[in-house]
Amino acid sequence: MALQLSAHQQSFLLEEERKLVERAKENPRYFAPLYERYHDAIFRYIYRRVDEEEQAYDITSSVFVKALQGIHKYEYRGLPFSAWLFRIAKSELYQSFRDQKAQRTVSIDKVVLKQVIEDWTEDYRQEDVDRLLSKLRLLKEVQLQLIEMRFFEKRSFKEIGDITGLSENNAKVKTFRAVLKLKQFFHQIE
Amino acid sequence: MLKILLDRTEPSADVVKQQQNFTQILAACNYQKQVMNPWRYWYFPLWILAVLMIC
């Protein structure tokens, strides 16, 4: 998944972004560069979590409408603007799950599954894939989110922290615990 | 119920861009602003009331 967020963590880009946000606060039309920069990343974040493409487009548009409506409340706290957008996206996503407009979905590449299983077992078998997928369902939503972002979307801990509102270290610790939990479930004898 | 999809194809960046653009989002935002404005529903009745009171 191509998420071009690491560059935005650089301070000069954060400063440039801050200026763009200030302009957008004065006139919503100036929100366009921010929209162009993050629309694709937000869409893909949502797309991977809902089962239908149309719903992903709908939720993405409501994220940007909410962002435009709330831009005057946005305060720069040294985090990339995308962190704020991802939080709106997360809240819109869970609202659509609650309203039963969309179904919670996890999109996984088989290659990633294979890597995980090969790390945990001696050889790769189809039954292990099925077992791992069924054990994913046993995780708490928070744990699933962390595993999803770290392993299925290959995000950095810094990025995970920005999105979830945790510090980088806390994101690392919580992800490690979530993986440990999944590993326990995986090795549990039924 | 959690749904798991394996090796799902994602639409390309161009397709995503074609599906949605900033003008649409801005229009949706302006429309919502209009609809959410309570004065929108009181504007004409208040005018009529004002005219009637003046008369």
Coordinates of N, CA and C in Angstrom, one line a residue:
Chain A
M1 N 0.8 -1.2 0.0 CA 0.0 0.0 0.0 C 0.9 1.2 0.0
A2 N 0.7 2.1 -1.0 CA 1.6 3.2 -1.1 C 1.0 4.4 -0.3
L3 N 1.6 4.6 0.8 CA 1.2 5.7 1.6 C 2.4 6.7 1.8
Q4 N 2.3 7.8 1.1 CA 3.5 8.7 1.1 C 3.4 9.6 2.3
L5 N 3.6 9.1 3.5 CA 3.5 9.9 4.7 C 4.8 10.3 5.4
S6 N 5.8 9.4 5.2 CA 7.0 9.6 5.9 C 7.6 11.0 5.6
A7 N 7.5 11.4 4.4 CA 8.1 12.7 4.0 C 7.5 13.9 4.8
H8 N 6.2 13.7 5.2 CA 5.5 14.8 5.9 C 5.9 14.9 7.3
Q9 N 6.7 13.9 7.8 CA 7.1 14.0 9.1 C 8.3 15.0 9.2
Q10 N 8.9 15.3 8.1 CA 10.0 16.2 8.1 C 9.5 17.6 8.5
S11 N 10.3 18.3 9.3 CA 9.8 19.5 9.9 C 9.5 20.6 8.8
F12 N 10.3 20.7 7.8 CA 10.0 21.8 6.8 C 8.7 21.5 6.1
L13 N 8.4 20.3 5.9 CA 7.1 20.0 5.2 C 6.0 20.2 6.2
L14 N 6.2 20.0 7.5 CA 5.2 20.2 8.5 C 4.9 21.7 8.5
E15 N 5.9 22.5 8.4 CA 5.8 24.0 8.4 C 5.0 24.4 7.2
E16 N 5.3 23.8 6.1 CA 4.6 24.2 4.8 C 3.1 23.8 4.9
E17 N 2.9 22.6 5.5 CA 1.6 22.1 5.7 C 0.8 23.0 6.7
R18 N 1.5 23.5 7.7 CA 0.8 24.4 8.7 C 0.3 25.7 8.0
K19 N 1.1 26.2 7.0 CA 0.7 27.4 6.3 C -0.5 27.1 5.4
L20 N -0.5 25.9 4.8 CA -1.6 25.5 4.0 C -2.9 25.5 4.8
V21 N -2.8 24.9 6.0 CA -3.9 24.8 6.9 C -4.4 26.2 7.3
E22 N -3.5 27.1 7.6 CA -3.9 28.5 8.0 C -4.7 29.1 6.8
R23 N -4.2 28.9 5.6 CA -4.9 29.5 4.4 C -6.3 28.9 4.3
A24 N -6.4 27.5 4.5 CA -7.6 26.8 4.3 C -8.6 27.3 5.4
K25 N -8.1 27.7 6.5 CA -9.0 28.2 7.6 C -9.7 29.6 7.1
E26 N -8.9 30.3 6.4 CA -9.4 31.6 5.9 C -10.5 31.4 4.7
N27 N -10.1 30.5 3.9 CA -11.0 30.2 2.7 C -11.0 28.7 2.4
P28 N -12.2 28.1 2.5 CA -12.2 26.6 2.2 C -11.6 26.2 0.8
R29 N -11.6 27.1 -0.1 CA -11.1 26.8 -1.4 C -9.6 26.4 -1.4
Y30 N -8.9 27.0 -0.4 CA -7.5 26.7 -0.2 C -7.2 25.4 0.4
F31 N -8.3 24.6 0.7 CA -8.1 23.3 1.2 C -7.7 22.3 0.1
A32 N -7.8 22.7 -1.1 CA -7.6 21.9 -2.3 C -6.2 21.2 -2.2
P33 N -5.1 21.9 -2.0 CA -3.8 21.2 -1.9 C -3.7 20.1 -0.9
L34 N -4.3 20.4 0.3 CA -4.3 19.3 1.3 C -5.2 18.1 0.9
Y35 N -6.3 18.4 0.2 CA -7.1 17.4 -0.3 C -6.3 16.5 -1.3
E36 N -5.7 17.2 -2.2 CA -4.9 16.5 -3.3 C -3.8 15.6 -2.6
R37 N -3.2 16.1 -1.6 CA -2.1 15.4 -0.9 C -2.6 14.2 -0.2
Y38 N -3.7 14.2 0.4 CA -4.1 13.1 1.3 C -5.3 12.3 0.9
H39 N -6.0 12.7 -0.2 CA -7.2 12.0 -0.5 C -7.0 10.5 -0.8
D40 N -5.9 10.2 -1.6 CA -5.6 8.8 -1.9 C -5.3 8.0 -0.7
A41 N -4.5 8.5 0.2 CA -4.2 7.7 1.4 C -5.4 7.5 2.3
I42 N -6.2 8.5 2.4 CA -7.4 8.3 3.3 C -8.4 7.3 2.6
F43 N -8.5 7.4 1.3 CA -9.4 6.5 0.6 C -8.9 5.0 0.8
R44 N -7.6 4.8 0.7 CA -7.1 3.4 0.8 C -7.2 2.9 2.2
Y45 N -7.0 3.8 3.2 CA -7.2 3.4 4.6 C -8.6 2.9 4.8
I46 N -9.6 3.6 4.2 CA -11.0 3.2 4.4 C -11.3 2.0 3.5
Y47 N -10.8 2.0 2.3 CA -11.1 0.9 1.4 C -10.8 -0.5 2.0
R48 N -9.6 -0.5 2.7 CA -9.1 -1.8 3.2 C -10.0 -2.2 4.4
R49 N -10.8 -1.3 4.9 CA -11.6 -1.7 6.1 C -13.1 -1.8 5.8
V50 N -13.5 -1.6 4.6 CA -14.9 -1.9 4.3 C -15.0 -2.8 3.1
D51 N -16.1 -3.5 2.9 CA -16.1 -4.6 1.9 C -16.6 -4.1 0.5
E52 N -17.2 -2.9 0.4 CA -17.6 -2.4 -0.9 C -16.9 -1.1 -1.2
E53 N -16.5 -1.0 -2.5 CA -15.8 0.2 -3.0 C -16.6 1.4 -2.9
E54 N -17.9 1.3 -3.2 CA -18.8 2.5 -3.2 C -18.8 3.1 -1.8
Q55 N -18.9 2.2 -0.8 CA -18.9 2.7 0.6 C -17.7 3.4 1.0
A56 N -16.6 2.9 0.4 CA -15.3 3.6 0.7 C -15.3 5.0 0.1
Y57 N -15.8 5.1 -1.1 CA -15.9 6.5 -1.6 C -16.8 7.4 -0.8
D58 N -18.0 6.8 -0.4 CA -18.9 7.6 0.4 C -18.3 8.1 1.7
I59 N -17.6 7.1 2.4 CA -17.0 7.5 3.7 C -15.9 8.5 3.5
T60 N -15.1 8.3 2.4 CA -14.0 9.2 2.2 C -14.6 10.6 2.0
S61 N -15.7 10.7 1.2 CA -16.2 12.1 1.0 C -16.7 12.7 2.3
S62 N -17.3 11.9 3.1 CA -17.8 12.4 4.4 C -16.6 12.8 5.3
V63 N -15.5 12.2 5.2 CA -14.3 12.5 6.0 C -13.9 13.9 5.6
F64 N -13.8 14.2 4.2 CA -13.3 15.5 3.8 C -14.4 16.6 4.0
V65 N -15.6 16.3 4.0 CA -16.7 17.2 4.3 C -16.5 17.6 5.8
K66 N -16.3 16.6 6.6 CA -16.2 16.9 8.1 C -14.9 17.7 8.3
A67 N -13.8 17.4 7.6 CA -12.6 18.1 7.7 C -12.8 19.6 7.3
L68 N -13.5 19.8 6.2 CA -13.7 21.2 5.8 C -14.6 22.0 6.8
Q69 N -15.5 21.3 7.3 CA -16.4 21.9 8.3 C -15.7 22.2 9.6
G70 N -14.7 21.4 9.9 CA -14.1 21.5 11.2 C -12.7 22.1 11.2
I71 N -12.3 22.6 10.0 CA -10.9 23.0 9.9 C -10.5 24.2 10.8
H72 N -11.6 25.0 11.1 CA -11.3 26.2 12.0 C -11.0 25.8 13.4
K73 N -11.3 24.5 13.7 CA -11.1 24.0 15.1 C -9.7 23.4 15.2
Y74 N -9.1 23.1 14.0 CA -7.8 22.4 14.0 C -6.7 23.2 14.6
E75 N -6.0 22.6 15.5 CA -4.8 23.2 16.1 C -3.6 22.4 15.8
Y76 N -2.6 23.2 15.3 CA -1.3 22.5 15.0 C -0.6 22.1 16.3
R77 N -0.2 20.8 16.4 CA 0.5 20.3 17.6 C 1.7 19.5 17.2
G78 N 2.3 19.9 16.1 CA 3.6 19.3 15.7 C 3.4 17.9 15.0
L79 N 2.1 17.6 14.8 CA 1.8 16.3 14.1 C 1.5 16.6 12.6
P80 N 1.7 15.7 11.7 CA 1.2 15.9 10.4 C -0.3 16.1 10.3
F81 N -0.7 16.9 9.3 CA -2.2 17.1 9.2 C -2.9 15.8 8.9
S82 N -2.2 14.9 8.3 CA -2.8 13.6 8.0 C -3.3 12.9 9.2
A83 N -2.6 13.1 10.4 CA -3.0 12.4 11.6 C -4.4 12.8 12.0
W84 N -4.7 14.1 11.8 CA -6.1 14.6 12.1 C -7.1 14.0 11.1
L85 N -6.7 13.9 9.8 CA -7.6 13.4 8.8 C -7.9 11.9 9.1
F86 N -6.8 11.2 9.5 CA -7.0 9.7 9.8 C -7.9 9.5 11.0
R87 N -7.8 10.4 11.9 CA -8.7 10.3 13.1 C -10.1 10.5 12.7
I88 N -10.4 11.5 11.8 CA -11.7 11.7 11.3 C -12.2 10.5 10.6
A89 N -11.3 9.9 9.7 CA -11.6 8.7 8.9 C -12.0 7.6 9.9
K90 N -11.2 7.4 10.9 CA -11.5 6.3 11.8 C -12.9 6.5 12.5
S91 N -13.1 7.7 12.9 CA -14.4 8.0 13.5 C -15.6 7.8 12.6
E92 N -15.4 8.2 11.3 CA -16.5 8.0 10.3 C -16.7 6.6 10.0
L93 N -15.6 5.8 9.9 CA -15.6 4.4 9.6 C -16.4 3.7 10.7
Y94 N -16.1 3.9 12.0 CA -16.8 3.2 13.1 C -18.2 3.7 13.2
Q95 N -18.5 4.9 12.8 CA -19.9 5.4 12.8 C -20.7 4.6 11.7
S96 N -20.1 4.3 10.6 CA -20.8 3.6 9.5 C -20.9 2.1 9.9
F97 N -20.0 1.6 10.7 CA -20.2 0.2 11.2 C -21.3 0.2 12.2
R98 N -21.4 1.2 13.0 CA -22.5 1.2 14.0 C -23.9 1.4 13.3
D99 N -23.9 2.2 12.3 CA -25.1 2.4 11.5 C -25.4 1.2 10.6
Q100 N -24.5 0.3 10.6 CA -24.6 -0.9 9.7 C -24.7 -0.6 8.2
K101 N -24.0 0.5 7.9 CA -23.9 0.9 6.5 C -22.8 0.2 5.8
A102 N -21.8 -0.2 6.6 CA -20.7 -0.9 6.1 C -20.3 -2.1 7.0
Q103 N -19.6 -3.0 6.4 CA -19.2 -4.2 7.2 C -17.7 -4.1 7.5
R104 N -17.3 -4.3 8.8 CA -15.9 -4.3 9.1 C -15.1 -5.4 8.4
T105 N -14.2 -5.0 7.6 CA -13.4 -5.9 6.8 C -11.9 -5.7 7.0
V106 N -11.2 -6.8 6.9 CA -9.7 -6.7 6.9 C -9.2 -7.2 5.6
S107 N -8.4 -6.4 4.9 CA -7.9 -6.8 3.7 C -6.4 -7.3 3.9
I108 N -6.1 -8.5 3.5 CA -4.8 -9.0 3.8 C -4.2 -9.6 2.5
D109 N -2.9 -9.3 2.3 CA -2.2 -10.0 1.2 C -1.7 -11.3 1.6
K110 N -1.9 -12.3 0.8 CA -1.4 -13.7 1.2 C 0.1 -13.8 1.5
V111 N 0.8 -12.9 0.8 CA 2.3 -12.9 1.0 C 2.6 -12.6 2.5
V112 N 1.8 -11.6 3.0 CA 2.1 -11.2 4.4 C 1.7 -12.3 5.4
L113 N 0.6 -13.0 5.1 CA 0.1 -14.1 5.9 C 1.2 -15.2 5.9
K114 N 1.7 -15.5 4.7 CA 2.8 -16.5 4.6 C 4.0 -16.2 5.4
Q115 N 4.4 -14.9 5.4 CA 5.5 -14.5 6.2 C 5.3 -14.7 7.7
V116 N 4.1 -14.3 8.1 CA 3.8 -14.5 9.6 C 3.8 -15.9 10.0
I117 N 3.2 -16.8 9.1 CA 3.1 -18.2 9.5 C 4.5 -18.8 9.4
E118 N 5.3 -18.4 8.5 CA 6.7 -19.0 8.4 C 7.5 -18.6 9.6
D119 N 7.2 -17.4 10.2 CA 7.9 -17.0 11.4 C 7.5 -17.8 12.6
W120 N 6.2 -18.2 12.6 CA 5.7 -18.9 13.8 C 5.7 -20.4 13.8
T121 N 5.8 -20.9 12.6 CA 5.8 -22.4 12.5 C 7.0 -22.9 11.6
E122 N 7.1 -24.2 11.6 CA 8.3 -24.7 10.8 C 8.0 -24.7 9.3
D123 N 6.8 -25.0 9.0 CA 6.5 -25.0 7.6 C 5.1 -24.4 7.3
Y124 N 4.9 -24.0 6.1 CA 3.7 -23.3 5.7 C 2.6 -24.2 5.2
R125 N 1.5 -24.3 5.8 CA 0.4 -25.1 5.4 C -0.9 -24.3 5.3
Q126 N -1.7 -24.8 4.4 CA -3.0 -24.0 4.2 C -3.9 -24.0 5.4
E127 N -3.8 -25.1 6.2 CA -4.6 -25.2 7.4 C -4.1 -24.1 8.5
D128 N -2.8 -23.8 8.4 CA -2.3 -22.7 9.3 C -2.9 -21.3 8.9
V129 N -3.0 -21.1 7.6 CA -3.6 -19.9 7.1 C -5.0 -19.8 7.6
D130 N -5.8 -20.8 7.5 CA -7.2 -20.8 7.9 C -7.3 -20.6 9.4
R131 N -6.3 -21.2 10.2 CA -6.3 -21.1 11.6 C -6.0 -19.6 12.0
L132 N -5.0 -19.0 11.3 CA -4.6 -17.7 11.7 C -5.8 -16.7 11.4
L133 N -6.4 -16.9 10.3 CA -7.6 -16.0 9.9 C -8.7 -16.2 10.9
S134 N -8.9 -17.4 11.4 CA -10.0 -17.5 12.4 C -9.6 -16.9 13.7
K135 N -8.3 -17.0 14.0 CA -7.8 -16.4 15.3 C -7.9 -14.9 15.3
L136 N -7.7 -14.3 14.1 CA -7.8 -12.9 14.0 C -9.1 -12.3 14.5
R137 N -10.2 -13.1 14.4 CA -11.5 -12.7 14.8 C -11.6 -12.7 16.3
L138 N -10.7 -13.4 17.0 CA -10.8 -13.4 18.5 C -10.1 -12.2 19.1
L139 N -9.4 -11.4 18.3 CA -8.7 -10.3 18.9 C -9.7 -9.2 19.2
K140 N -9.3 -8.3 20.2 CA -10.1 -7.1 20.4 C -9.9 -6.2 19.2
E141 N -10.9 -5.3 19.0 CA -10.8 -4.4 17.9 C -9.5 -3.5 17.9
V142 N -9.1 -3.1 19.1 CA -7.9 -2.2 19.2 C -6.7 -3.0 18.8
Q143 N -6.6 -4.3 19.2 CA -5.5 -5.1 18.9 C -5.5 -5.4 17.4
L144 N -6.6 -5.6 16.8 CA -6.8 -5.9 15.4 C -6.3 -4.7 14.6
Q145 N -6.7 -3.5 15.0 CA -6.3 -2.3 14.3 C -4.8 -2.1 14.3
L146 N -4.1 -2.4 15.4 CA -2.7 -2.3 15.5 C -2.0 -3.3 14.5
I147 N -2.4 -4.5 14.6 CA -1.8 -5.6 13.7 C -2.1 -5.2 12.3
E148 N -3.3 -4.8 12.0 CA -3.7 -4.4 10.6 C -2.7 -3.3 10.1
M149 N -2.5 -2.2 10.9 CA -1.7 -1.1 10.4 C -0.2 -1.5 10.3
R150 N 0.3 -2.3 11.3 CA 1.7 -2.6 11.3 C 2.0 -3.7 10.2
F151 N 1.3 -4.8 10.2 CA 1.7 -5.9 9.3 C 1.0 -5.9 8.0
F152 N -0.3 -5.5 7.9 CA -1.0 -5.6 6.6 C -0.8 -4.3 5.8
E153 N -0.5 -3.2 6.5 CA -0.4 -2.0 5.8 C 1.1 -1.4 5.9
K154 N 1.9 -2.1 6.6 CA 3.3 -1.8 6.7 C 3.6 -0.3 7.2
R155 N 2.8 0.1 8.1 CA 3.0 1.5 8.6 C 4.1 1.5 9.7
S156 N 4.7 2.6 9.9 CA 5.8 2.8 10.9 C 5.0 3.0 12.3
F157 N 5.8 2.7 13.4 CA 5.2 2.9 14.7 C 4.8 4.4 14.9
K158 N 5.6 5.3 14.3 CA 5.4 6.7 14.4 C 4.0 7.1 13.8
E159 N 3.8 6.5 12.6 CA 2.6 6.7 11.9 C 1.4 6.1 12.7
I160 N 1.6 4.9 13.2 CA 0.5 4.3 14.0 C 0.2 5.1 15.2
G161 N 1.2 5.6 15.8 CA 1.0 6.5 17.0 C 0.2 7.7 16.6
D162 N 0.6 8.4 15.5 CA -0.1 9.6 15.1 C -1.6 9.3 14.8
I163 N -1.8 8.2 14.2 CA -3.2 7.9 13.8 C -4.1 7.5 15.1
T164 N -3.4 6.7 16.0 CA -4.2 6.2 17.1 C -4.2 7.2 18.3
G165 N -3.3 8.2 18.2 CA -3.2 9.1 19.4 C -2.2 8.6 20.5
L166 N -1.4 7.6 20.1 CA -0.5 7.1 21.1 C 0.9 7.6 20.8
S167 N 1.8 7.5 21.8 CA 3.2 7.9 21.5 C 3.8 6.8 20.7
E168 N 4.9 7.0 20.0 CA 5.6 6.0 19.2 C 5.9 4.8 20.0
N169 N 6.5 5.0 21.2 CA 6.8 3.9 22.1 C 5.6 3.1 22.5
N170 N 4.6 3.8 22.9 CA 3.4 3.1 23.3 C 2.7 2.3 22.2
A171 N 2.8 2.9 21.0 CA 2.3 2.1 19.8 C 3.1 0.8 19.6
K172 N 4.4 0.9 19.8 CA 5.3 -0.2 19.7 C 4.9 -1.3 20.7
V173 N 4.8 -0.9 22.0 CA 4.5 -1.8 23.1 C 3.1 -2.5 22.8
K174 N 2.1 -1.7 22.5 CA 0.8 -2.2 22.3 C 0.7 -3.2 21.1
T175 N 1.4 -2.8 20.1 CA 1.4 -3.7 18.9 C 2.1 -5.0 19.2
F176 N 3.2 -4.9 20.0 CA 3.9 -6.2 20.4 C 3.0 -7.1 21.2
R177 N 2.2 -6.4 22.1 CA 1.3 -7.2 23.0 C 0.2 -7.9 22.1
A178 N -0.2 -7.1 21.1 CA -1.3 -7.6 20.2 C -0.8 -8.8 19.4
V179 N 0.4 -8.7 19.0 CA 1.0 -9.8 18.2 C 1.2 -11.1 19.1
L180 N 1.6 -10.8 20.4 CA 1.8 -11.9 21.3 C 0.5 -12.6 21.6
K181 N -0.6 -11.8 21.7 CA -1.9 -12.4 21.9 C -2.3 -13.2 20.7
L182 N -2.1 -12.7 19.5 CA -2.5 -13.5 18.3 C -1.7 -14.8 18.3
K183 N -0.4 -14.7 18.6 CA 0.4 -15.8 18.6 C -0.1 -16.9 19.6
Q184 N -0.5 -16.4 20.8 CA -1.0 -17.3 21.8 C -2.3 -18.0 21.2
F185 N -3.1 -17.3 20.7 CA -4.4 -17.8 20.1 C -4.0 -18.8 19.0
F186 N -3.0 -18.5 18.2 CA -2.7 -19.3 17.1 C -2.1 -20.7 17.5
H187 N -1.3 -20.7 18.6 CA -0.7 -21.9 19.1 C -1.6 -22.7 20.1
Q188 N -2.8 -22.1 20.4 CA -3.7 -22.7 21.4 C -4.2 -24.0 20.8
I189 N -4.2 -25.1 21.6 CA -4.7 -26.4 21.0 C -6.3 -26.4 21.2
E190 N -6.9 -26.7 20.2 CA -8.4 -26.7 20.3 C -9.0 -28.0 20.7
Chain B
M1 N -19.7 -8.9 12.6 CA -18.9 -10.1 12.1 C -17.8 -9.5 11.2
L2 N -16.7 -10.0 11.5 CA -15.5 -9.5 10.7 C -15.4 -10.3 9.4
K3 N -15.1 -9.5 8.3 CA -15.0 -10.1 7.0 C -13.5 -10.0 6.6
I4 N -13.0 -11.1 6.2 CA -11.6 -11.1 5.8 C -11.4 -11.3 4.3
L5 N -10.8 -10.4 3.6 CA -10.6 -10.5 2.1 C -9.1 -10.6 1.8
L6 N -8.8 -11.7 1.1 CA -7.4 -11.9 0.7 C -7.1 -11.4 -0.7
D7 N -5.9 -10.9 -0.8 CA -5.4 -10.4 -2.1 C -6.4 -9.6 -2.9
R8 N -6.9 -8.6 -2.2 CA -7.9 -7.8 -2.8 C -7.3 -6.8 -3.8
T9 N -7.9 -6.6 -4.9 CA -7.3 -5.6 -5.8 C -7.8 -4.2 -5.4
E10 N -6.9 -3.2 -5.5 CA -7.2 -1.9 -5.1 C -7.3 -1.0 -6.4
P11 N -8.3 -0.1 -6.4 CA -8.3 0.8 -7.6 C -7.1 1.6 -7.7
S12 N -6.7 1.9 -8.9 CA -5.5 2.7 -9.1 C -5.7 4.2 -8.7
A13 N -4.6 4.9 -8.5 CA -4.7 6.3 -8.0 C -5.5 7.1 -9.0
D14 N -5.4 6.8 -10.3 CA -6.1 7.6 -11.3 C -7.6 7.4 -11.2
V15 N -8.0 6.1 -11.0 CA -9.4 5.8 -10.9 C -10.0 6.5 -9.7
V16 N -9.3 6.5 -8.6 CA -9.7 7.1 -7.3 C -9.9 8.6 -7.6
K17 N -8.9 9.2 -8.3 CA -9.0 10.6 -8.6 C -10.2 11.0 -9.5
Q18 N -10.5 10.1 -10.4 CA -11.6 10.3 -11.3 C -12.9 10.2 -10.6
Q19 N -13.0 9.4 -9.6 CA -14.3 9.1 -8.9 C -14.7 10.3 -8.0
Q20 N -13.7 11.0 -7.4 CA -14.0 12.1 -6.5 C -13.0 13.2 -6.8
N21 N -13.6 14.5 -6.7 CA -12.7 15.6 -6.8 C -13.1 16.7 -5.8
F22 N -12.2 17.6 -5.6 CA -12.3 18.6 -4.5 C -13.6 19.4 -4.7
T23 N -13.9 19.8 -6.0 CA -15.1 20.6 -6.3 C -16.3 19.9 -5.7
Q24 N -16.4 18.6 -5.9 CA -17.6 17.9 -5.4 C -17.7 18.0 -3.9
I25 N -16.5 17.8 -3.2 CA -16.5 17.8 -1.8 C -16.9 19.2 -1.3
L26 N -16.3 20.2 -1.9 CA -16.6 21.6 -1.5 C -18.1 21.9 -1.7
A27 N -18.7 21.4 -2.8 CA -20.1 21.6 -3.1 C -20.9 20.9 -2.0
A28 N -20.6 19.7 -1.6 CA -21.3 18.9 -0.6 C -21.2 19.7 0.7
C29 N -20.0 20.2 1.0 CA -19.8 20.9 2.3 C -20.7 22.2 2.3
N30 N -20.7 22.9 1.2 CA -21.6 24.2 1.1 C -23.1 23.8 1.2
Y31 N -23.4 22.7 0.6 CA -24.9 22.3 0.6 C -25.3 22.0 2.1
Q32 N -24.4 21.2 2.7 CA -24.7 20.8 4.1 C -24.8 22.0 5.0
K33 N -23.9 23.0 4.8 CA -23.9 24.3 5.6 C -25.2 25.0 5.4
Q34 N -25.7 25.0 4.2 CA -27.0 25.6 3.9 C -28.1 24.9 4.6
V35 N -28.1 23.6 4.5 CA -29.2 22.8 5.0 C -29.2 22.9 6.5
M36 N -28.0 22.9 7.1 CA -27.9 23.0 8.6 C -28.2 24.4 9.2
N37 N -28.3 25.4 8.3 CA -28.5 26.7 8.8 C -30.0 26.9 9.2
P38 N -30.3 27.1 10.5 CA -31.7 27.1 10.9 C -32.4 28.3 10.3
W39 N -31.7 29.4 10.0 CA -32.4 30.6 9.4 C -33.0 30.3 8.1
R40 N -32.4 29.3 7.4 CA -32.9 28.9 6.1 C -34.4 28.7 6.1
Y41 N -34.9 28.0 7.2 CA -36.3 27.7 7.3 C -37.2 28.8 7.9
W42 N -36.5 29.8 8.5 CA -37.3 30.9 9.1 C -37.3 32.1 8.3
Y43 N -36.4 32.1 7.3 CA -36.1 33.4 6.5 C -37.4 33.9 5.9
F44 N -38.1 33.1 5.1 CA -39.3 33.6 4.4 C -40.5 33.9 5.4
P45 N -40.8 32.9 6.3 CA -41.9 33.2 7.2 C -41.6 34.5 8.0
L46 N -40.4 34.7 8.4 CA -40.1 36.0 9.2 C -40.3 37.2 8.3
W47 N -39.9 37.1 7.0 CA -40.2 38.3 6.1 C -41.7 38.5 6.0
I48 N -42.4 37.5 5.8 CA -43.9 37.6 5.7 C -44.5 38.2 6.9
L49 N -44.0 37.7 8.1 CA -44.5 38.2 9.3 C -44.1 39.7 9.5
A50 N -42.9 40.1 9.1 CA -42.4 41.5 9.2 C -43.3 42.4 8.3
V51 N -43.6 41.9 7.1 CA -44.4 42.7 6.2 C -45.8 42.9 6.7
L52 N -46.3 41.7 7.3 CA -47.7 41.8 7.8 C -47.8 42.8 9.0
M53 N -46.7 42.8 9.8 CA -46.7 43.6 11.0 C -46.6 45.1 10.6
I54 N -45.8 45.4 9.5 CA -45.7 46.7 9.0 C -47.0 47.2 8.5
C55 N -47.7 46.3 7.8 CA -49.0 46.7 7.2 C -50.0 46.9 8.3

